[in-house]
Short mmCIF file of C-alpha atoms in Angstrom, two decimals:
data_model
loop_
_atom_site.label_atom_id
_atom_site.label_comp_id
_atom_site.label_asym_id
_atom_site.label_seq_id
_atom_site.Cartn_x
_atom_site.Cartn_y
_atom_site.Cartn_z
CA UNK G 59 -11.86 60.17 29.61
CA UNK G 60 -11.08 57.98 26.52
CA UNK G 61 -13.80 55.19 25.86
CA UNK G 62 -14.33 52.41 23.52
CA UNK G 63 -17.46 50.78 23.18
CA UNK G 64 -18.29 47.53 21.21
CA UNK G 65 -21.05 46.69 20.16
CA UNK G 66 -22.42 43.98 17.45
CA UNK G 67 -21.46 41.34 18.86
CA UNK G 68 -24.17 37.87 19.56
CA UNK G 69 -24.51 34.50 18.02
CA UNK G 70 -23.76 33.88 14.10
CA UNK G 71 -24.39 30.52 12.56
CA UNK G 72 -21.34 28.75 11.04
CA UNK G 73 -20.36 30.81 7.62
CA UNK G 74 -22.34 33.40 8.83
CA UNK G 75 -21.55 37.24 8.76
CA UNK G 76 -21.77 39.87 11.37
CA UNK G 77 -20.32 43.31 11.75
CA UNK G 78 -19.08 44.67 15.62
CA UNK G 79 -18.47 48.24 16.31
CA UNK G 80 -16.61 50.61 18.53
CA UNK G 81 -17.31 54.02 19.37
CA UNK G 82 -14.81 56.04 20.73
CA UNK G 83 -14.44 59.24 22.41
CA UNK G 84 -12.30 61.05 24.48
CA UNK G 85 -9.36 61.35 22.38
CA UNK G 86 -8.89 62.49 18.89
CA UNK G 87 -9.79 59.58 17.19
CA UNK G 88 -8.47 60.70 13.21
CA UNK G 89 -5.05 60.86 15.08
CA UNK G 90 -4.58 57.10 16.29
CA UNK G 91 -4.41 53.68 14.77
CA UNK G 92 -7.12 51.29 15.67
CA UNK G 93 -6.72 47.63 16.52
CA UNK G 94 -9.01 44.45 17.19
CA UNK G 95 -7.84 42.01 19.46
CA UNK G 96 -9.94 38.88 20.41
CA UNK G 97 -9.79 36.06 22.92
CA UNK G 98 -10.87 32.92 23.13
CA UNK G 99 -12.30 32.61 26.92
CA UNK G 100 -9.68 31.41 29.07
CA UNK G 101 -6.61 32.00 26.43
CA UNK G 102 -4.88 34.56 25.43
CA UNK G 103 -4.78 37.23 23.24
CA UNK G 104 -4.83 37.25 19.55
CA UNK G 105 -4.17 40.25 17.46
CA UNK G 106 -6.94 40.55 14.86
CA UNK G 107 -6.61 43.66 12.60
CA UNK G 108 -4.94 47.07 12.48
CA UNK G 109 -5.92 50.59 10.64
CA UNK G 110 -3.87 53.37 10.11
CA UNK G 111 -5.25 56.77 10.79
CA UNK G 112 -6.48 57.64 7.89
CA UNK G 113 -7.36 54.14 6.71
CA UNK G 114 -4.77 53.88 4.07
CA UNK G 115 -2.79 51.06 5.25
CA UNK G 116 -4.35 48.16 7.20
CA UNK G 117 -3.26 44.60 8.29
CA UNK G 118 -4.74 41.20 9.31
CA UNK G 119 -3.59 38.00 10.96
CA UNK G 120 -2.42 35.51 8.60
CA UNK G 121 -5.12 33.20 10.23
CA UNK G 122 -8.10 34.99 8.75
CA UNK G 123 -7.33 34.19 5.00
CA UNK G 124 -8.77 37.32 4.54
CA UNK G 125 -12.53 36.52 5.90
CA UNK G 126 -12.49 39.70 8.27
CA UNK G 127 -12.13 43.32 7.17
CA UNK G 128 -11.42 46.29 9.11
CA UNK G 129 -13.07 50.05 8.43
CA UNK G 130 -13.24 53.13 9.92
CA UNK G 131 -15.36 56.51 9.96
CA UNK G 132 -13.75 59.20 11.64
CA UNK G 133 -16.44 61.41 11.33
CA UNK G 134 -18.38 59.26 13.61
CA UNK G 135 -15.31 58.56 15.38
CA UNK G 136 -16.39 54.73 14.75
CA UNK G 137 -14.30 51.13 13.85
CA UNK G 138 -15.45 48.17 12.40
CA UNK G 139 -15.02 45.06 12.20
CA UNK G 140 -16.98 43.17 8.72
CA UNK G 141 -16.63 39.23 9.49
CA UNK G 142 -17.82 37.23 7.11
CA UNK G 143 -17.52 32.75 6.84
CA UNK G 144 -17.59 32.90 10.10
CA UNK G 145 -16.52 29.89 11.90
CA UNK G 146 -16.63 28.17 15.15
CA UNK G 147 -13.26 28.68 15.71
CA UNK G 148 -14.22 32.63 15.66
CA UNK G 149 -16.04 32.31 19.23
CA UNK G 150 -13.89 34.66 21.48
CA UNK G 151 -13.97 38.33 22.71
CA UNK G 152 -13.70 40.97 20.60
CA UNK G 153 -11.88 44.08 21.70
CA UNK G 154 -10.95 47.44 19.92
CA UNK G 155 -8.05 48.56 21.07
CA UNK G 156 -6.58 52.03 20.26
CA UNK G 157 -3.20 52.39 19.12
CA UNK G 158 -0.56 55.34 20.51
CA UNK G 159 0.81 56.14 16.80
CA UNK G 160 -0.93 57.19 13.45
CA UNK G 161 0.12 53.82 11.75
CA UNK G 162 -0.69 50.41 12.96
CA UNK G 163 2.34 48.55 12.05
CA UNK G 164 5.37 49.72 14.20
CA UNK G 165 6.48 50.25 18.17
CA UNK G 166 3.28 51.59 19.22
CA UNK G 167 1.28 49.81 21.69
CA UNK G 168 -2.47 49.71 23.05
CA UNK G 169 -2.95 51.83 25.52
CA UNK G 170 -6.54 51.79 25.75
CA UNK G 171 -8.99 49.13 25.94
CA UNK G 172 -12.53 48.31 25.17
CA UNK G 173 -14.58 45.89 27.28
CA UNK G 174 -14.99 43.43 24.70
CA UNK G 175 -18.06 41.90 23.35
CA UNK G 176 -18.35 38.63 22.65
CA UNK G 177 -19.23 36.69 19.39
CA UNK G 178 -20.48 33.05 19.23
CA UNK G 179 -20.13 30.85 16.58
CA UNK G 180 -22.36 27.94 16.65
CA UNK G 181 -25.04 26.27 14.25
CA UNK O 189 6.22 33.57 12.01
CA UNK O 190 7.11 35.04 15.22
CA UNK O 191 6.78 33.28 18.27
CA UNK O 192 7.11 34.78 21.74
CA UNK O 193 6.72 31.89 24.61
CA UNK O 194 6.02 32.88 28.52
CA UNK O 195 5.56 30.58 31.40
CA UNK O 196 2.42 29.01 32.11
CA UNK O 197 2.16 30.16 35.06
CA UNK O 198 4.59 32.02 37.85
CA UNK O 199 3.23 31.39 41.56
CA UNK O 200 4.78 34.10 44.29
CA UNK O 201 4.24 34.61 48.25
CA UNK O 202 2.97 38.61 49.12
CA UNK O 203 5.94 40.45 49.42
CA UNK O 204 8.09 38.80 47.35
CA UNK O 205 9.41 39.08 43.80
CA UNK O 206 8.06 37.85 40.42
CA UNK O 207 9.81 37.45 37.21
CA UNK O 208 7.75 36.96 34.14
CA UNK O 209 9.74 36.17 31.23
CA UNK O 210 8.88 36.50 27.46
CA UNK O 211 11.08 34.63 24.98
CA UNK O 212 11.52 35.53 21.28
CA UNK O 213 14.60 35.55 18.65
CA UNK O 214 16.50 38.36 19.18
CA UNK O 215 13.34 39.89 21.41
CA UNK O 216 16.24 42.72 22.20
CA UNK O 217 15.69 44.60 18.71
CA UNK O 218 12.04 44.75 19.17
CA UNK O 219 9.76 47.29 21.94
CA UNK O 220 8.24 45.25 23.94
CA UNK O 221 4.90 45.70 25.81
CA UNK O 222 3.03 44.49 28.85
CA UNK O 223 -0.14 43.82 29.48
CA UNK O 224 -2.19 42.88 32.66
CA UNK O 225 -5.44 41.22 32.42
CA UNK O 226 -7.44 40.87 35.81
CA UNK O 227 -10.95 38.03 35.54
CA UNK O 228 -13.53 39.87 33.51
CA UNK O 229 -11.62 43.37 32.61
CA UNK O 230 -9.85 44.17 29.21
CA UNK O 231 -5.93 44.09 29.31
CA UNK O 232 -4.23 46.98 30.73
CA UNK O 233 -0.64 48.32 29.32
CA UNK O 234 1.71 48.09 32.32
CA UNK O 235 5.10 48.49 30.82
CA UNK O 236 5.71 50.02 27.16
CA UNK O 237 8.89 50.44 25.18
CA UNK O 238 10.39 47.26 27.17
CA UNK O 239 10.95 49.51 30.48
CA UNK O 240 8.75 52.59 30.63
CA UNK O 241 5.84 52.70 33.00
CA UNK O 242 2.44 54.64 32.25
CA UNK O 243 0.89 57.07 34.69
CA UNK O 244 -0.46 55.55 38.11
CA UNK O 245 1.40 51.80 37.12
CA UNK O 246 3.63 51.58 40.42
CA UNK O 247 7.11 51.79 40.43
CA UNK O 248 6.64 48.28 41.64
CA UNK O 249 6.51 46.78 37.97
CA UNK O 250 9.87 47.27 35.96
CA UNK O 251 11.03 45.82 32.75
CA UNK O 252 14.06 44.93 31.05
CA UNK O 253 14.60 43.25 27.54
CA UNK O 254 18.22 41.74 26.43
CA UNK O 255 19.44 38.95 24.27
CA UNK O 256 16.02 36.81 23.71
CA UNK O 257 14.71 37.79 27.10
CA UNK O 258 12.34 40.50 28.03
CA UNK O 259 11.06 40.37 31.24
CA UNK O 260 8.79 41.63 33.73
CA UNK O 261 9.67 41.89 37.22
CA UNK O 262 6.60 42.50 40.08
CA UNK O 263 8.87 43.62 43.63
CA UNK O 264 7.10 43.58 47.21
CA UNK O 265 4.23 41.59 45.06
CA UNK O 266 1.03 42.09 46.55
CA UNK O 267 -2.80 40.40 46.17
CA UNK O 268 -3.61 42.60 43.74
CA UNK O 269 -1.23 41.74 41.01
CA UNK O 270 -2.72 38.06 40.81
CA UNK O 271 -3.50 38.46 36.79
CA UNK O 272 -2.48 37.24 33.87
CA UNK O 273 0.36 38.78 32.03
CA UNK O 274 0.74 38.95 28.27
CA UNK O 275 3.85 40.79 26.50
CA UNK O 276 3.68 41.91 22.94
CA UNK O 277 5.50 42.84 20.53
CA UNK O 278 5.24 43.88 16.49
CA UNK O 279 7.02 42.45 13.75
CA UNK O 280 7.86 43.20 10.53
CA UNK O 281 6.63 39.72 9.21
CA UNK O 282 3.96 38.76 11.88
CA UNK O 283 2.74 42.02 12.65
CA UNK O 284 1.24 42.40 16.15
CA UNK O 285 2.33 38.89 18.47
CA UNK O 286 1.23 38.10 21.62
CA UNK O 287 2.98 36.16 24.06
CA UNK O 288 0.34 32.84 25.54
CA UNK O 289 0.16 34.74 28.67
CA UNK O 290 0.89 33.97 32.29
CA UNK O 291 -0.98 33.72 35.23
CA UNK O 292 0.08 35.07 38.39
CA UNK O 293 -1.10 33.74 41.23
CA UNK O 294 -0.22 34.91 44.89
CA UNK O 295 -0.24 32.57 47.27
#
């Protein structure tokens, strides 16, 4: 059974840094591209960041000026998500998301899900 | 950037049929994707590749992309498909987009 599990998530003061997690299992994690997602409670979905399977290629949302960067350990079958000058506009859920190809930028899509964790923003 | 737009909301009696749409420019040469999100659970891949269905989605949910219109059709709708609805698709400038969502509610 394929899991993702967040975790790192909590309360940040504004320009703050904090670093979530997911920990995956069930699949063979150094074969799929990894995503976050996050959502603002009550809107929609916002793609955050994408890796490639072996970390060599990875993308961002043009909205994050480059604050927020994406890592991954596939020995520890692990993602991460560094976010640093945070802001309150940054409040939302945080999902990892795994991808069905090796590269993150292409037709794949997410076909599994983790719960989300949420991350708060606020002085 | 790319923009995909969806209707606020879609409101449908049980048994009946609901069409989600998802606008974009020239939508057709992209996959699209589906995604259901019931209160409190993470979004769930209903339809990939514009039309194909993953294992234990009912034959219920179909989809169908042409021109600058994908949609999403829900036949013999029932309680349980009251969600919201986002589609998704990637492009080469914007990278992974997100429709705004819709919510379906069942009346």
């Amino acid at each position: 059974e394929v899991q993702l599990v967040e975790s790192g998530g909590g309360l940040a003061q504004p320009g703050g840094s904090l670093r979530l997690s997911c920990a995956a299992s069930g699949f063979t994690f150094d074969n799929c591209a990894m995503h976050w997602v996050r959502q603002v409670p009550g809107k929609g979905l916002e793609w955050v960041s994408g890796i490639s399977w072996d970390s060599l290629s990875v993308g961002y949302a043009d909205s994050l000026k480059g604050r927020f960067t994406v890592s991954r350990d596939n020995t520890e079958n692990s993602l991460y998500l560094h976010m640093n000058s945070l802001r309150v506009e940054d409040t939302a859920f945080y999902f990892c998301a795994k991808d069905t190809q090796r590269y993150y930028d292409g037709s794949g899509y997410f076909d599994y899900w983790g719960q989300g964790i949420l991350v708060t923003v606020s002085s | 950037s790319y923009v995909l737009a969806q209707p606020f909301s879609v409101s449908v009696a049980p048994g009946q049929t609901a069409t989600i749409t998802c606008v974009g420019n020239d939508i057709e040469s992209k996959s699209v994707h589906w995604y259901q999100q019931k209160p409190g659970q993470a979004p769930v891949v209903v339809v990939y590749r514009d039309s194909d269905r993953p294992p234990g989605i009912p034959e219920r949910l179909s989809g169908s992309n042409s021109g600058n219109t994908a949609t999403l059709t829900i036949s013999r709708v029932e309680v349980g498909d009251e969600a919201d609805y986002f589609c998704q698709v990637w492009d080469l400038h914007s990278d992974h987009v997100f429709g705004g969502g819709t919510k379906l509610t069942v009346l």
